[in-house]
mmCIF file of C-alpha atoms in Angstrom:
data_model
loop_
_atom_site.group_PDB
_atom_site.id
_atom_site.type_symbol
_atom_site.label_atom_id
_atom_site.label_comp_id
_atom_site.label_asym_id
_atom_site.label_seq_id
_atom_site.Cartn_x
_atom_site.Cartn_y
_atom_site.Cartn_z
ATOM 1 C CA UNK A 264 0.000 0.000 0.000
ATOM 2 C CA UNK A 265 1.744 3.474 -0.913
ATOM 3 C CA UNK A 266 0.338 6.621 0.466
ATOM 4 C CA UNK A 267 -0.450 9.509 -2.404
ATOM 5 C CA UNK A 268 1.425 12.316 -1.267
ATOM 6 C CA UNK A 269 0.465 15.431 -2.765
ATOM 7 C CA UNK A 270 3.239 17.060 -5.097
ATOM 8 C CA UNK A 271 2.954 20.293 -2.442
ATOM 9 C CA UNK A 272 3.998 18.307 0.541
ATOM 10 C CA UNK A 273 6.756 19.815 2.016
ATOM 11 C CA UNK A 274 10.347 17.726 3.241
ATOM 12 C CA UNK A 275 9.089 17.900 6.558
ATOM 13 C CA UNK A 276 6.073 15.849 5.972
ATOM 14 C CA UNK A 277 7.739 13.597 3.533
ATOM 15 C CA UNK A 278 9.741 12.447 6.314
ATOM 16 C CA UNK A 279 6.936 12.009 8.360
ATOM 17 C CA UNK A 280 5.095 9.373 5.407
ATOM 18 C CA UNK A 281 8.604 7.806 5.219
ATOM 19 C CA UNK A 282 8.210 7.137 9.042
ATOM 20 C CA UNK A 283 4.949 5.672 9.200
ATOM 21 C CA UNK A 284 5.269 3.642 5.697
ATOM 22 C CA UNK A 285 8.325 2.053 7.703
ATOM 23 C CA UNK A 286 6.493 1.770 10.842
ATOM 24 C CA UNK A 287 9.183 3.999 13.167
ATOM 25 C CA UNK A 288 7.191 5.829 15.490
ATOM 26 C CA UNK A 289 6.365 9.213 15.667
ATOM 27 C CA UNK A 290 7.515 11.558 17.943
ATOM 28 C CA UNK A 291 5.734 14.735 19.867
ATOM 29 C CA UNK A 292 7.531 16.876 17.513
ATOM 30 C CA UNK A 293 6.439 14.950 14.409
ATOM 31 C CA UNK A 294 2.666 14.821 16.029
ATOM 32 C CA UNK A 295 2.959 18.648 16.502
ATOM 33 C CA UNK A 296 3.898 19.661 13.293
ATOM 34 C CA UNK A 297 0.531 17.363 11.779
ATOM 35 C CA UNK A 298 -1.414 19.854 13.553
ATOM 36 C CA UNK A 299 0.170 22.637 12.123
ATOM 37 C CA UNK A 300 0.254 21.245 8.469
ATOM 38 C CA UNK A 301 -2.713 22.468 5.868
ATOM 39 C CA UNK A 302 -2.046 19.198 4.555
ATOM 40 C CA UNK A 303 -5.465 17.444 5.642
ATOM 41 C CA UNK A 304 -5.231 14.717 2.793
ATOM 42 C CA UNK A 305 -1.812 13.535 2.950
ATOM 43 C CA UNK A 306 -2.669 13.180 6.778
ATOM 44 C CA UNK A 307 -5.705 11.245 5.958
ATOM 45 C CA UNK A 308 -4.113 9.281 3.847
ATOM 46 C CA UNK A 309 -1.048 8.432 6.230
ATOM 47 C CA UNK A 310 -3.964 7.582 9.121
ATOM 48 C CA UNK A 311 -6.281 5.626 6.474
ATOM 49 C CA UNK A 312 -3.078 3.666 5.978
ATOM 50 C CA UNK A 313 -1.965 2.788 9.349
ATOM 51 C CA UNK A 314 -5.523 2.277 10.018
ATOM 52 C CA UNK A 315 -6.266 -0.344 7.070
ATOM 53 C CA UNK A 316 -2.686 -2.634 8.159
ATOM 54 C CA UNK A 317 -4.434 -2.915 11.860
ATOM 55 C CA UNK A 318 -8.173 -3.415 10.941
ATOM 56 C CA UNK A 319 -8.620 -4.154 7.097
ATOM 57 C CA UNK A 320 -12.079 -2.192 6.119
ATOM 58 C CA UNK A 321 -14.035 -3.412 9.050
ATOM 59 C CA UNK A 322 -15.442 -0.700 11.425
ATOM 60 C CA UNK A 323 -16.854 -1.757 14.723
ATOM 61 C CA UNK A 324 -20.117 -0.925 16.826
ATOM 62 C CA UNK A 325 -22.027 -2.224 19.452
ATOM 63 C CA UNK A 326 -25.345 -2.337 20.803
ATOM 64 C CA UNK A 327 -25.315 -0.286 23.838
ATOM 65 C CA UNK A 328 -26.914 1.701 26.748
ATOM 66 C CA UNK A 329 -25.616 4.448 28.530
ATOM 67 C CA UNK A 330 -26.647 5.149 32.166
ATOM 68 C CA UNK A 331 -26.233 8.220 34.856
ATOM 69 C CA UNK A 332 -27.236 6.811 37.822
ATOM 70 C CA UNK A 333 -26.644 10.500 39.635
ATOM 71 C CA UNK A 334 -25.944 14.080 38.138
ATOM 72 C CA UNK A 335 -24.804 15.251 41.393
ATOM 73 C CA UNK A 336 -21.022 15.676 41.785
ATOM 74 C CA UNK A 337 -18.493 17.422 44.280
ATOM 75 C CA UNK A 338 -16.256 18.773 41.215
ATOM 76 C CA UNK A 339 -16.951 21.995 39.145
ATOM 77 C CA UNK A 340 -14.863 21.029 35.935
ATOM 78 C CA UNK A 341 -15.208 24.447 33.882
ATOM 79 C CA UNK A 342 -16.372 23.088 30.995
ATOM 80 C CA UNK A 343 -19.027 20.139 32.566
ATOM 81 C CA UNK A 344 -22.970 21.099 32.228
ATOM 82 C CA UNK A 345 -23.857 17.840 33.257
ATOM 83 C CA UNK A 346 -23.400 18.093 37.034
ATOM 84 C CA UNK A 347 -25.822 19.389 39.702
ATOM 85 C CA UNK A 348 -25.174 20.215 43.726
ATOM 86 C CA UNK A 349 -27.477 17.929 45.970
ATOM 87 C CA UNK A 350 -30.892 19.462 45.948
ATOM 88 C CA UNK A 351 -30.432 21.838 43.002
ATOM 89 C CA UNK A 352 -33.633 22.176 40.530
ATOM 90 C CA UNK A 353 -32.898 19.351 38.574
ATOM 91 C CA UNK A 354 -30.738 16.610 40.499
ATOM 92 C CA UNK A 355 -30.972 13.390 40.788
ATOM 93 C CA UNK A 356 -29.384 10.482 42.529
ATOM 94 C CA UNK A 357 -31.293 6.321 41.356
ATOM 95 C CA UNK A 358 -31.410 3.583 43.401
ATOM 96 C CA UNK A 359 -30.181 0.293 41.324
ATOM 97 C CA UNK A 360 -33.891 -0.399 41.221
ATOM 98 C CA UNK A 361 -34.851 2.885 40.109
ATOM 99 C CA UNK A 362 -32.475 2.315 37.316
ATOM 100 C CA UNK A 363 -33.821 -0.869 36.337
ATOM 101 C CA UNK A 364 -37.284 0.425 36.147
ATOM 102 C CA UNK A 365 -35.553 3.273 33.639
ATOM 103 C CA UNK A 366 -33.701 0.458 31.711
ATOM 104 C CA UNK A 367 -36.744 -1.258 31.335
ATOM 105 C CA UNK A 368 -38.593 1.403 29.473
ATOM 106 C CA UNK A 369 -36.188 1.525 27.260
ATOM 107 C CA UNK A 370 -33.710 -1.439 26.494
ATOM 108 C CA UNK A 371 -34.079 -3.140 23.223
ATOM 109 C CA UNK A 372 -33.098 -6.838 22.815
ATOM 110 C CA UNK A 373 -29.578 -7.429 20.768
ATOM 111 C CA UNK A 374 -28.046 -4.625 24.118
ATOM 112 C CA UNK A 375 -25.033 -6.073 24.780
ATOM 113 C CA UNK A 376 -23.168 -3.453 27.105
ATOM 114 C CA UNK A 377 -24.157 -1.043 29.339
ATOM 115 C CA UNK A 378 -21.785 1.932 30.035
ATOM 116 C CA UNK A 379 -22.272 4.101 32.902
ATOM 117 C CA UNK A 380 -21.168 6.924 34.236
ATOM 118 C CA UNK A 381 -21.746 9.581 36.652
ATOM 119 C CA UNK A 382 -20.991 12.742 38.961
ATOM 120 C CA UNK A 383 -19.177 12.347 41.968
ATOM 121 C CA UNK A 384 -21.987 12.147 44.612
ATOM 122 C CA UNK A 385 -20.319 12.625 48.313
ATOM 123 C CA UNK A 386 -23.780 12.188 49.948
ATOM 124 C CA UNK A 387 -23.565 8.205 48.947
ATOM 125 C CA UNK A 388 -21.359 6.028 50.230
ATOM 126 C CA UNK A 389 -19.018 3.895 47.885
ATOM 127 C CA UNK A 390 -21.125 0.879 49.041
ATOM 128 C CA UNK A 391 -23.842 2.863 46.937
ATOM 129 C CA UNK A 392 -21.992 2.570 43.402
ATOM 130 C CA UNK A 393 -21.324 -1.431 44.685
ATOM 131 C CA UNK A 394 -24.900 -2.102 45.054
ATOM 132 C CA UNK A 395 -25.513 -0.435 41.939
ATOM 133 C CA UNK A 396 -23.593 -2.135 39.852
ATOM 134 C CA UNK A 397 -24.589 -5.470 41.493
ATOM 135 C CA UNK A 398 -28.648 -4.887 40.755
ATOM 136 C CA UNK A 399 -27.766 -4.389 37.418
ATOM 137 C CA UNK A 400 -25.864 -7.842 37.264
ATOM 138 C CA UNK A 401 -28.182 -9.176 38.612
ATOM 139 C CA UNK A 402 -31.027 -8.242 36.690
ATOM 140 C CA UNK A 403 -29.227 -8.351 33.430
ATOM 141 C CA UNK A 404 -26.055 -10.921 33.259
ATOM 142 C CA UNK A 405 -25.527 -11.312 30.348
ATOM 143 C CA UNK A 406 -24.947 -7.598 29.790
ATOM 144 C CA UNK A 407 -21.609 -6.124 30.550
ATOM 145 C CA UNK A 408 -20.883 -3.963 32.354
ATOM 146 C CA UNK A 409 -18.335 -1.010 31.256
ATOM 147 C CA UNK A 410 -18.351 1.407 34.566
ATOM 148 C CA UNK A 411 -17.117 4.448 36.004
ATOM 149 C CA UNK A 412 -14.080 6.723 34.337
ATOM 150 C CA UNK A 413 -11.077 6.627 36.061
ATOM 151 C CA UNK A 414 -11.732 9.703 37.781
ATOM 152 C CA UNK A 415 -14.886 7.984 39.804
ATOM 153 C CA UNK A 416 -12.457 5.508 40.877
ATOM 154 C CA UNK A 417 -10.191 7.902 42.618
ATOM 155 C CA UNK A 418 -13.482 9.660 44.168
ATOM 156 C CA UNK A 419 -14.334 5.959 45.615
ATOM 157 C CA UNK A 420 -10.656 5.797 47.005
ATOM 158 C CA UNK A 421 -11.584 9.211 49.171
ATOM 159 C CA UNK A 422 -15.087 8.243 50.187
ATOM 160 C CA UNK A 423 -14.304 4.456 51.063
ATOM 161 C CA UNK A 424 -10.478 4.639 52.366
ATOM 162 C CA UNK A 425 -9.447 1.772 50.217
ATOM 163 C CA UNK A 426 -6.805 1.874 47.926
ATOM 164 C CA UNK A 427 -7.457 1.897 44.280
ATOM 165 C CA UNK A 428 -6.873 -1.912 43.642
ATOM 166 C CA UNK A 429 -9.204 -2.345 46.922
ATOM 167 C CA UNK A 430 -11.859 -0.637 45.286
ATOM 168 C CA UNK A 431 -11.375 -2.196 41.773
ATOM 169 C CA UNK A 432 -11.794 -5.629 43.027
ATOM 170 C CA UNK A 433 -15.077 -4.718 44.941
ATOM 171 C CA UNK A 434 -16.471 -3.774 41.735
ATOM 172 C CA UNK A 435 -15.187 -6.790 39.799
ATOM 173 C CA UNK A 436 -16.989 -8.492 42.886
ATOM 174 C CA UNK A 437 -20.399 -6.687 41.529
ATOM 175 C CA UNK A 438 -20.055 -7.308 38.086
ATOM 176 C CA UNK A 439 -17.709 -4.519 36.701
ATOM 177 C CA UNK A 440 -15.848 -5.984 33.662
ATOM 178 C CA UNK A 441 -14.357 -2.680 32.117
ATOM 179 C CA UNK A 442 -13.990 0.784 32.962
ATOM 180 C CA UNK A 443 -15.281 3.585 30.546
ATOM 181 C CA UNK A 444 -12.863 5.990 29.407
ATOM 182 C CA UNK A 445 -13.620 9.268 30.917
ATOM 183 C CA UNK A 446 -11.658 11.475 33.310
ATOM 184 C CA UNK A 447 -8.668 12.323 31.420
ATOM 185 C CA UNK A 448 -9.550 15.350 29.579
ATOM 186 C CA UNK A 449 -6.218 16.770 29.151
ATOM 187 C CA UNK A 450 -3.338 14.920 30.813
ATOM 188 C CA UNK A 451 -1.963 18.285 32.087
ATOM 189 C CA UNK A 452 -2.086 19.013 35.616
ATOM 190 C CA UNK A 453 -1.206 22.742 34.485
ATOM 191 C CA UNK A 454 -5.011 22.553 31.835
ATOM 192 C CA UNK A 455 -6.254 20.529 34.739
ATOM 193 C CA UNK A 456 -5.378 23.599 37.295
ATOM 194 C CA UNK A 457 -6.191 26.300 34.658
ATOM 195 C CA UNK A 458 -10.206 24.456 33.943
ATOM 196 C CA UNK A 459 -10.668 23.638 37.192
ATOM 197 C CA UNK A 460 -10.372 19.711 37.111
ATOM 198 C CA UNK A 461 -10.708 18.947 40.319
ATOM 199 C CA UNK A 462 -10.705 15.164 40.305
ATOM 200 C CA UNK A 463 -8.062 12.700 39.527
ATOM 201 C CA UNK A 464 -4.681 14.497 38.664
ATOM 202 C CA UNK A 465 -2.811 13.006 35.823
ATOM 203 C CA UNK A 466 -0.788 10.592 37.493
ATOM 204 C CA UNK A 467 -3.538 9.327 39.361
ATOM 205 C CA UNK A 468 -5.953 8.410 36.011
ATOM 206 C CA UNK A 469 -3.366 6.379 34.236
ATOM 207 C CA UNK A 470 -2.464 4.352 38.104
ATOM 208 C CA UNK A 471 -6.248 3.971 38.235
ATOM 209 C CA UNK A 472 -5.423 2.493 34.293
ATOM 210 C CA UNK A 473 -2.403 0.784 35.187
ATOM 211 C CA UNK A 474 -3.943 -0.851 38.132
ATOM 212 C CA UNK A 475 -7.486 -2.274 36.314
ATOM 213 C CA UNK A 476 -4.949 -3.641 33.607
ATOM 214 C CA UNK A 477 -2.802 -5.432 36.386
ATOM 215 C CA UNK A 478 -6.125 -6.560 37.746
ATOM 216 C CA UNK A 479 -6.566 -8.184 34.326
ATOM 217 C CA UNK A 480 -9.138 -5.333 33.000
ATOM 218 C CA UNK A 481 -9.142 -4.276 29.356
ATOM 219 C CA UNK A 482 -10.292 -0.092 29.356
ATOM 220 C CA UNK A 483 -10.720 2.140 27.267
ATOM 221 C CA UNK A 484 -9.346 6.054 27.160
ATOM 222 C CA UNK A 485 -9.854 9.530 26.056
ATOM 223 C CA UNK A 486 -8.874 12.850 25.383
ATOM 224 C CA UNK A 487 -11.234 15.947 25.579
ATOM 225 C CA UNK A 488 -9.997 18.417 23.160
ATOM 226 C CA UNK A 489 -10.432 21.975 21.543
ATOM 227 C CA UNK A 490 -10.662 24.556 24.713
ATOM 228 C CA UNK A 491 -7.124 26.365 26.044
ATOM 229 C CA UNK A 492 -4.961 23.050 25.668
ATOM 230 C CA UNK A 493 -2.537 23.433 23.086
ATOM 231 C CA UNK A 494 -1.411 20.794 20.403
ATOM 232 C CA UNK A 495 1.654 20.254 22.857
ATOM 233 C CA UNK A 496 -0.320 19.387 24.703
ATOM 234 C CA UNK A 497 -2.685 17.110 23.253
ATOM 235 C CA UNK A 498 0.078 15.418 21.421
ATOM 236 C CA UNK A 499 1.434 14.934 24.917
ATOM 237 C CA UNK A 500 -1.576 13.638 26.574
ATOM 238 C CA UNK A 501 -1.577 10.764 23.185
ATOM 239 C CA UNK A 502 1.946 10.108 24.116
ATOM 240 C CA UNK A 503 1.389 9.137 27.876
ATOM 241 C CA UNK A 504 -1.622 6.877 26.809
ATOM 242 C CA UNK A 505 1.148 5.422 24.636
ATOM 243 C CA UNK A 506 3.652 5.007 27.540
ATOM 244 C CA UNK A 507 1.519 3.006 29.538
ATOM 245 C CA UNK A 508 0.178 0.968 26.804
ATOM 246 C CA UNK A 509 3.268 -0.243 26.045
ATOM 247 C CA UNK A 510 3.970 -1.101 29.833
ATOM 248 C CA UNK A 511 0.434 -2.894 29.910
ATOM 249 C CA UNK A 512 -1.417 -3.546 26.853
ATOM 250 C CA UNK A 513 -4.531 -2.993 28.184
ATOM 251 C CA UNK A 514 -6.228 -0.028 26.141
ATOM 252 C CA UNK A 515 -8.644 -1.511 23.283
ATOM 253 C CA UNK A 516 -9.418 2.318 22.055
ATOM 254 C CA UNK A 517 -8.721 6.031 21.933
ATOM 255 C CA UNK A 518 -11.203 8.519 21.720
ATOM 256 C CA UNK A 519 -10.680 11.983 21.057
ATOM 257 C CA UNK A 520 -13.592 13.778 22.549
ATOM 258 C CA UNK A 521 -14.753 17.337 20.736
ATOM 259 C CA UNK A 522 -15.442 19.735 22.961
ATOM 260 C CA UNK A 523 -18.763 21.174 23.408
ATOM 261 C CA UNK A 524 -20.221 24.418 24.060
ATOM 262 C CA UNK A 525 -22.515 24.810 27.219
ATOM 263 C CA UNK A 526 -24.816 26.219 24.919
ATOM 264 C CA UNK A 527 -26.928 24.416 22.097
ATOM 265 C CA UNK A 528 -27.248 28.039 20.849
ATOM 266 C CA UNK A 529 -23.456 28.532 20.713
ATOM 267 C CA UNK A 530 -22.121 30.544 17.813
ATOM 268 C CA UNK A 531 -20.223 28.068 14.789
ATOM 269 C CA UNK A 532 -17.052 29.821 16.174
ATOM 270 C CA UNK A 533 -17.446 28.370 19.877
ATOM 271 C CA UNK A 534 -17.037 24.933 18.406
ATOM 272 C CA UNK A 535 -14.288 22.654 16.654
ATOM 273 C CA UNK A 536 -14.030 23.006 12.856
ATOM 274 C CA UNK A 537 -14.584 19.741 10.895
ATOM 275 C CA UNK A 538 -10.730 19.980 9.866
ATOM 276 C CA UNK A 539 -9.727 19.817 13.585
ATOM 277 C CA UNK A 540 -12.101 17.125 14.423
ATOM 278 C CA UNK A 541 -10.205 15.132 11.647
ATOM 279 C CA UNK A 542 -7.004 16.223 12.133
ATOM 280 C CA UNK A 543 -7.284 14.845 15.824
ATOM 281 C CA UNK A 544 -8.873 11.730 14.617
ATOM 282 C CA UNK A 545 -6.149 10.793 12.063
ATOM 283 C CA UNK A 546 -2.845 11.744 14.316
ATOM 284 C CA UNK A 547 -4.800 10.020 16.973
ATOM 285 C CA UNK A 548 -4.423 6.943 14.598
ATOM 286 C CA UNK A 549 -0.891 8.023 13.704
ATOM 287 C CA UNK A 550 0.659 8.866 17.458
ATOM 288 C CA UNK A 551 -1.172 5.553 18.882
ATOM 289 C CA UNK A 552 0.569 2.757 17.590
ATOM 290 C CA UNK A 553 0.215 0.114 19.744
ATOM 291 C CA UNK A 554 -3.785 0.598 20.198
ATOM 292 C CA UNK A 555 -5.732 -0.988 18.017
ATOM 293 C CA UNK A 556 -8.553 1.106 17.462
ATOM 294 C CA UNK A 557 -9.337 4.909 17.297
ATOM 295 C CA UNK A 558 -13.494 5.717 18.083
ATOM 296 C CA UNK A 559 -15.280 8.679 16.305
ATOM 297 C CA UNK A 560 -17.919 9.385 18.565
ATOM 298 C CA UNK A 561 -20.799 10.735 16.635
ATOM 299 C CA UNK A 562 -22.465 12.457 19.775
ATOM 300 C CA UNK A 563 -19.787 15.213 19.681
ATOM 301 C CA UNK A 564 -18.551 15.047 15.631
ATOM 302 C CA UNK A 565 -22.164 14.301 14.127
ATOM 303 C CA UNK A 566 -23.060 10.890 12.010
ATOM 304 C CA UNK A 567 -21.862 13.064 8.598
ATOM 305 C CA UNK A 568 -18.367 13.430 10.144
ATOM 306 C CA UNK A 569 -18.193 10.009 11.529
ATOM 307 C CA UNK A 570 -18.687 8.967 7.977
ATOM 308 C CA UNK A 571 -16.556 11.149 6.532
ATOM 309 C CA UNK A 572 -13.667 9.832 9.749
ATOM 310 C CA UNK A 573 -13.550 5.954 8.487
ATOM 311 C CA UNK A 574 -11.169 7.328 6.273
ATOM 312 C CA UNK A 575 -8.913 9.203 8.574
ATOM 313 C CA UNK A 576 -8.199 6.694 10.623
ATOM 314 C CA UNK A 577 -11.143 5.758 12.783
ATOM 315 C CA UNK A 578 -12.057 2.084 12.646
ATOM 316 C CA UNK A 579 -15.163 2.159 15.709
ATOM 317 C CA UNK A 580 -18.301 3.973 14.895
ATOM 318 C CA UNK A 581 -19.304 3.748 18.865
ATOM 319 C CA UNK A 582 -22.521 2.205 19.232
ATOM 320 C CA UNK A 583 -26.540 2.657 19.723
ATOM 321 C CA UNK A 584 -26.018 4.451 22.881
ATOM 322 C CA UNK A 585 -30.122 5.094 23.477
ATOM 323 C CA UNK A 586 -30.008 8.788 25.122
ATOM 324 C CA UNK A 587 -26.635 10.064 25.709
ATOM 325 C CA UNK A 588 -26.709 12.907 28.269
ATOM 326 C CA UNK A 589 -23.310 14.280 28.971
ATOM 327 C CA UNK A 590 -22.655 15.785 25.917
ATOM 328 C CA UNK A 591 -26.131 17.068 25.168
ATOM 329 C CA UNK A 592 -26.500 18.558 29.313
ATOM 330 C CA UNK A 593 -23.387 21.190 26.671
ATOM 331 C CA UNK A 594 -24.295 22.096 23.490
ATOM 332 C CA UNK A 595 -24.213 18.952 21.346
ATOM 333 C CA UNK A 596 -26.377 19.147 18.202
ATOM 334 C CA UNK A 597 -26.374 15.820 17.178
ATOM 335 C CA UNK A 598 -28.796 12.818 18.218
ATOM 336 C CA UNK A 599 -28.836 11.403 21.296
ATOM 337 C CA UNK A 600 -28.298 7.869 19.482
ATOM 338 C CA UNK A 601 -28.636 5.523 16.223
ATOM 339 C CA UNK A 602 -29.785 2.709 15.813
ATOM 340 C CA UNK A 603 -28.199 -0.450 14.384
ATOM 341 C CA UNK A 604 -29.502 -0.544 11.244
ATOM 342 C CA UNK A 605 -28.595 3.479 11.206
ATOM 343 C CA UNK A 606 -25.252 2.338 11.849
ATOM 344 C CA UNK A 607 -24.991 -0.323 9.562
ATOM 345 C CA UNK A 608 -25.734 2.313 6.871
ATOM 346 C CA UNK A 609 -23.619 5.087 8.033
ATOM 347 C CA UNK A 610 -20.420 2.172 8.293
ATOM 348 C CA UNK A 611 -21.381 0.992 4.371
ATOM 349 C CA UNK A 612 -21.931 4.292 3.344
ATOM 350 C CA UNK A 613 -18.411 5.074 3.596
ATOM 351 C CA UNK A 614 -16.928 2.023 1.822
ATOM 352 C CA UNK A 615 -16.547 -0.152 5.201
ATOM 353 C CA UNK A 616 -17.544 -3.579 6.345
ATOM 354 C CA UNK A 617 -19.544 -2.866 9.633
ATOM 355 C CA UNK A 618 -18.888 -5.344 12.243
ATOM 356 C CA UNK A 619 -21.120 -5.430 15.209
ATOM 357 C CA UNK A 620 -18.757 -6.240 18.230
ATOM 358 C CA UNK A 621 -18.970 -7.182 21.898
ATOM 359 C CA UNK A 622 -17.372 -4.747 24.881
ATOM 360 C CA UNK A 623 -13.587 -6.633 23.809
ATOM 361 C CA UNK A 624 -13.621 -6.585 20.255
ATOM 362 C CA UNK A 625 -15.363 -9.893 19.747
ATOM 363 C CA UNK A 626 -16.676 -10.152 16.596
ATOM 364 C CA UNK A 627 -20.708 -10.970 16.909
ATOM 365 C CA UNK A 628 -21.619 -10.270 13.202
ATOM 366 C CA UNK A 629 -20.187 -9.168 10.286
ATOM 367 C CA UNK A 630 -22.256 -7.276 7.339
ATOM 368 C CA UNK A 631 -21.115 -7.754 4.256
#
């Protein structure tokens, strides 16, 4: 497979294709300058490469439901709409069976994960999130369960006095088989200071990481981009995931996260471009070796741009999701979910083979 570079690409970037057609890894430097470069197809290209050696054409989704089983949360992250102080107009904290009486109304058969997330309520104990996690086992086991960013984990470490492999084995005792990938926003304690992050610091998300892969956990991870971080930064953040994936090997996917504006009403110039959105996707692909798959997440990006995203280096299309709230709580315009024949279409649409997957990577069905 030979990349087309266009005849305009400049030495700089020609070293860069020579790199990645040879498989020597990129540096921050070299992950840098693809932000800077105007260059979006030869950067496609590079990432569509890379991508096709690891996964072929196939593009992965999964039938899934996402659950908040409380809004309420001790932290006041700058750019979070989702959270609510206990007894504000509009909080909420669910029992397990409160939840299942929710995931009842609105589970459809083929839901093979849940994933669930939350603020960090300091009026529950941690036995709370336990039990929670148990009803839903209970209730539903034969649906995983991907639970809790790394960033809850810590919070459970304050309110139960355990340490963070103490805590990750009480959950494995209730049913937790993954943990979501939430948390890391920008693995800067400086951006973490500056947007008032006041959760897990950034040595303590990838221990939390390190630990659930020890524990013999496979997680996934993200990166929340497009506020005051710089592409130092981000490229940065991609290259710590990378560090600890090659002391572990236990991240199945990287997700760059758009940011969103708290409004819905937000001007066009309050969010990420389409170009940056794709530029992170593909040197996402390109920084990230040694993980095998790169997510677009239509809730922040839009189904159009996922499309468009198979073929910069994305090979998982997320999944059916049901009602996503996070995102939408800001100023997401897109829908809350799809649904698998949606999917299906969006994956073909763009030249793919859509392969409906399990929480690992299992291949359930493939639709050719």
């Amino acid at each position: 497979m030979s990349t087309l570079v266009t005849p305009f690409t400049d030495k700089r970037m020609a070293e860069i294709v020579e790199k990645v057609q040879n498989g020597v890894r990129l540096s921050v430097e070299d992950g840098v300058y693809l932000y800077q470069t105007d260059d979006l197809l030869t950067l496609g290209q590079l990432a569509n490469e890379a991508n096709l050696r690891k996964n072929g054409k196939k593009v992965y989704f999964i039938e899934n439901m996402s659950l908040y089983f409380t809004n309420v949360c001790e932290a006041h992250c700058a750019f979070c709409n989702f959270r609510k102080d206990q007894g504000e107009e509009g909080s909420y904290t669910l029992s397990g069976e409160e939840m299942i009486d929710y995931v009842e109304q609105h589970i459809h058969p083929g839901v093979r994960e849940f994933h669930i997330v939350g603020g960090h309520n300091n009026h529950v104990p941690f036995q709370y999130y336990v039990d929670s996690l148990r009803a839903l086992n209970e209730k539903y086991p034969d649906v995983t369960l991907k639970a809790y960013t790394a960033a809850e984990i810590d919070f459970f470490t304050r309110i139960s006095g355990l340490s963070i492999k103490e805590v990750l084995q009480e959950l494995q005792k209730a049913g937790l088989k993954s943990l979501t990938g939430g948390g890391a926003e920008i693995l800067s304690d400086e951006y973490r200071k500056k947007m008032r992050v006041d959760k897990a610091n950034v040595d303590r998300y990838l221990e939390v990481h390190r630990t659930a892969h020890l524990l013999g956990m496979r997680t996934h991870t993200t990166m929340l981009y497009g506020s005051i971080e710089s592409y130092e930064d981000r490229v940065n953040h991609m290259v710590q995931i990378r560090e600890l994936q090659d002391e572990t090997n236990g991240f199945m996917v990287f997700i760059p996260l758009s940011m969103q504006p708290k409004s819905k009403n937000a001007s066009i110039m309050r969010r990420n471009s389409a170009y940056e959105d794709l530029k992170t996707i593909a040197i996402s692909r390109l920084m990230l070796d040694n993980i095998d798959h790169i997510k677009a997440y239509f809730i922040n990006i839009g189904p159009q741009l996922t499309q468009v995203a198979l073929g910069f280096g994305a090979s998982d299309a997320h999944g059916t999701i049901v009602r996503e709230r996070i995102s939408h709580a800001a100023g997401a315009l897109t829908p809350e979910g799809l649904t698998r024949k949606e999917l299906i279409w969006l994956i073909k649409g763009a030249g793919r083979i859509p392969v409906e997957r399990d929480t690992f990577y299992n291949e359930i069905q493939v639709y050719e």
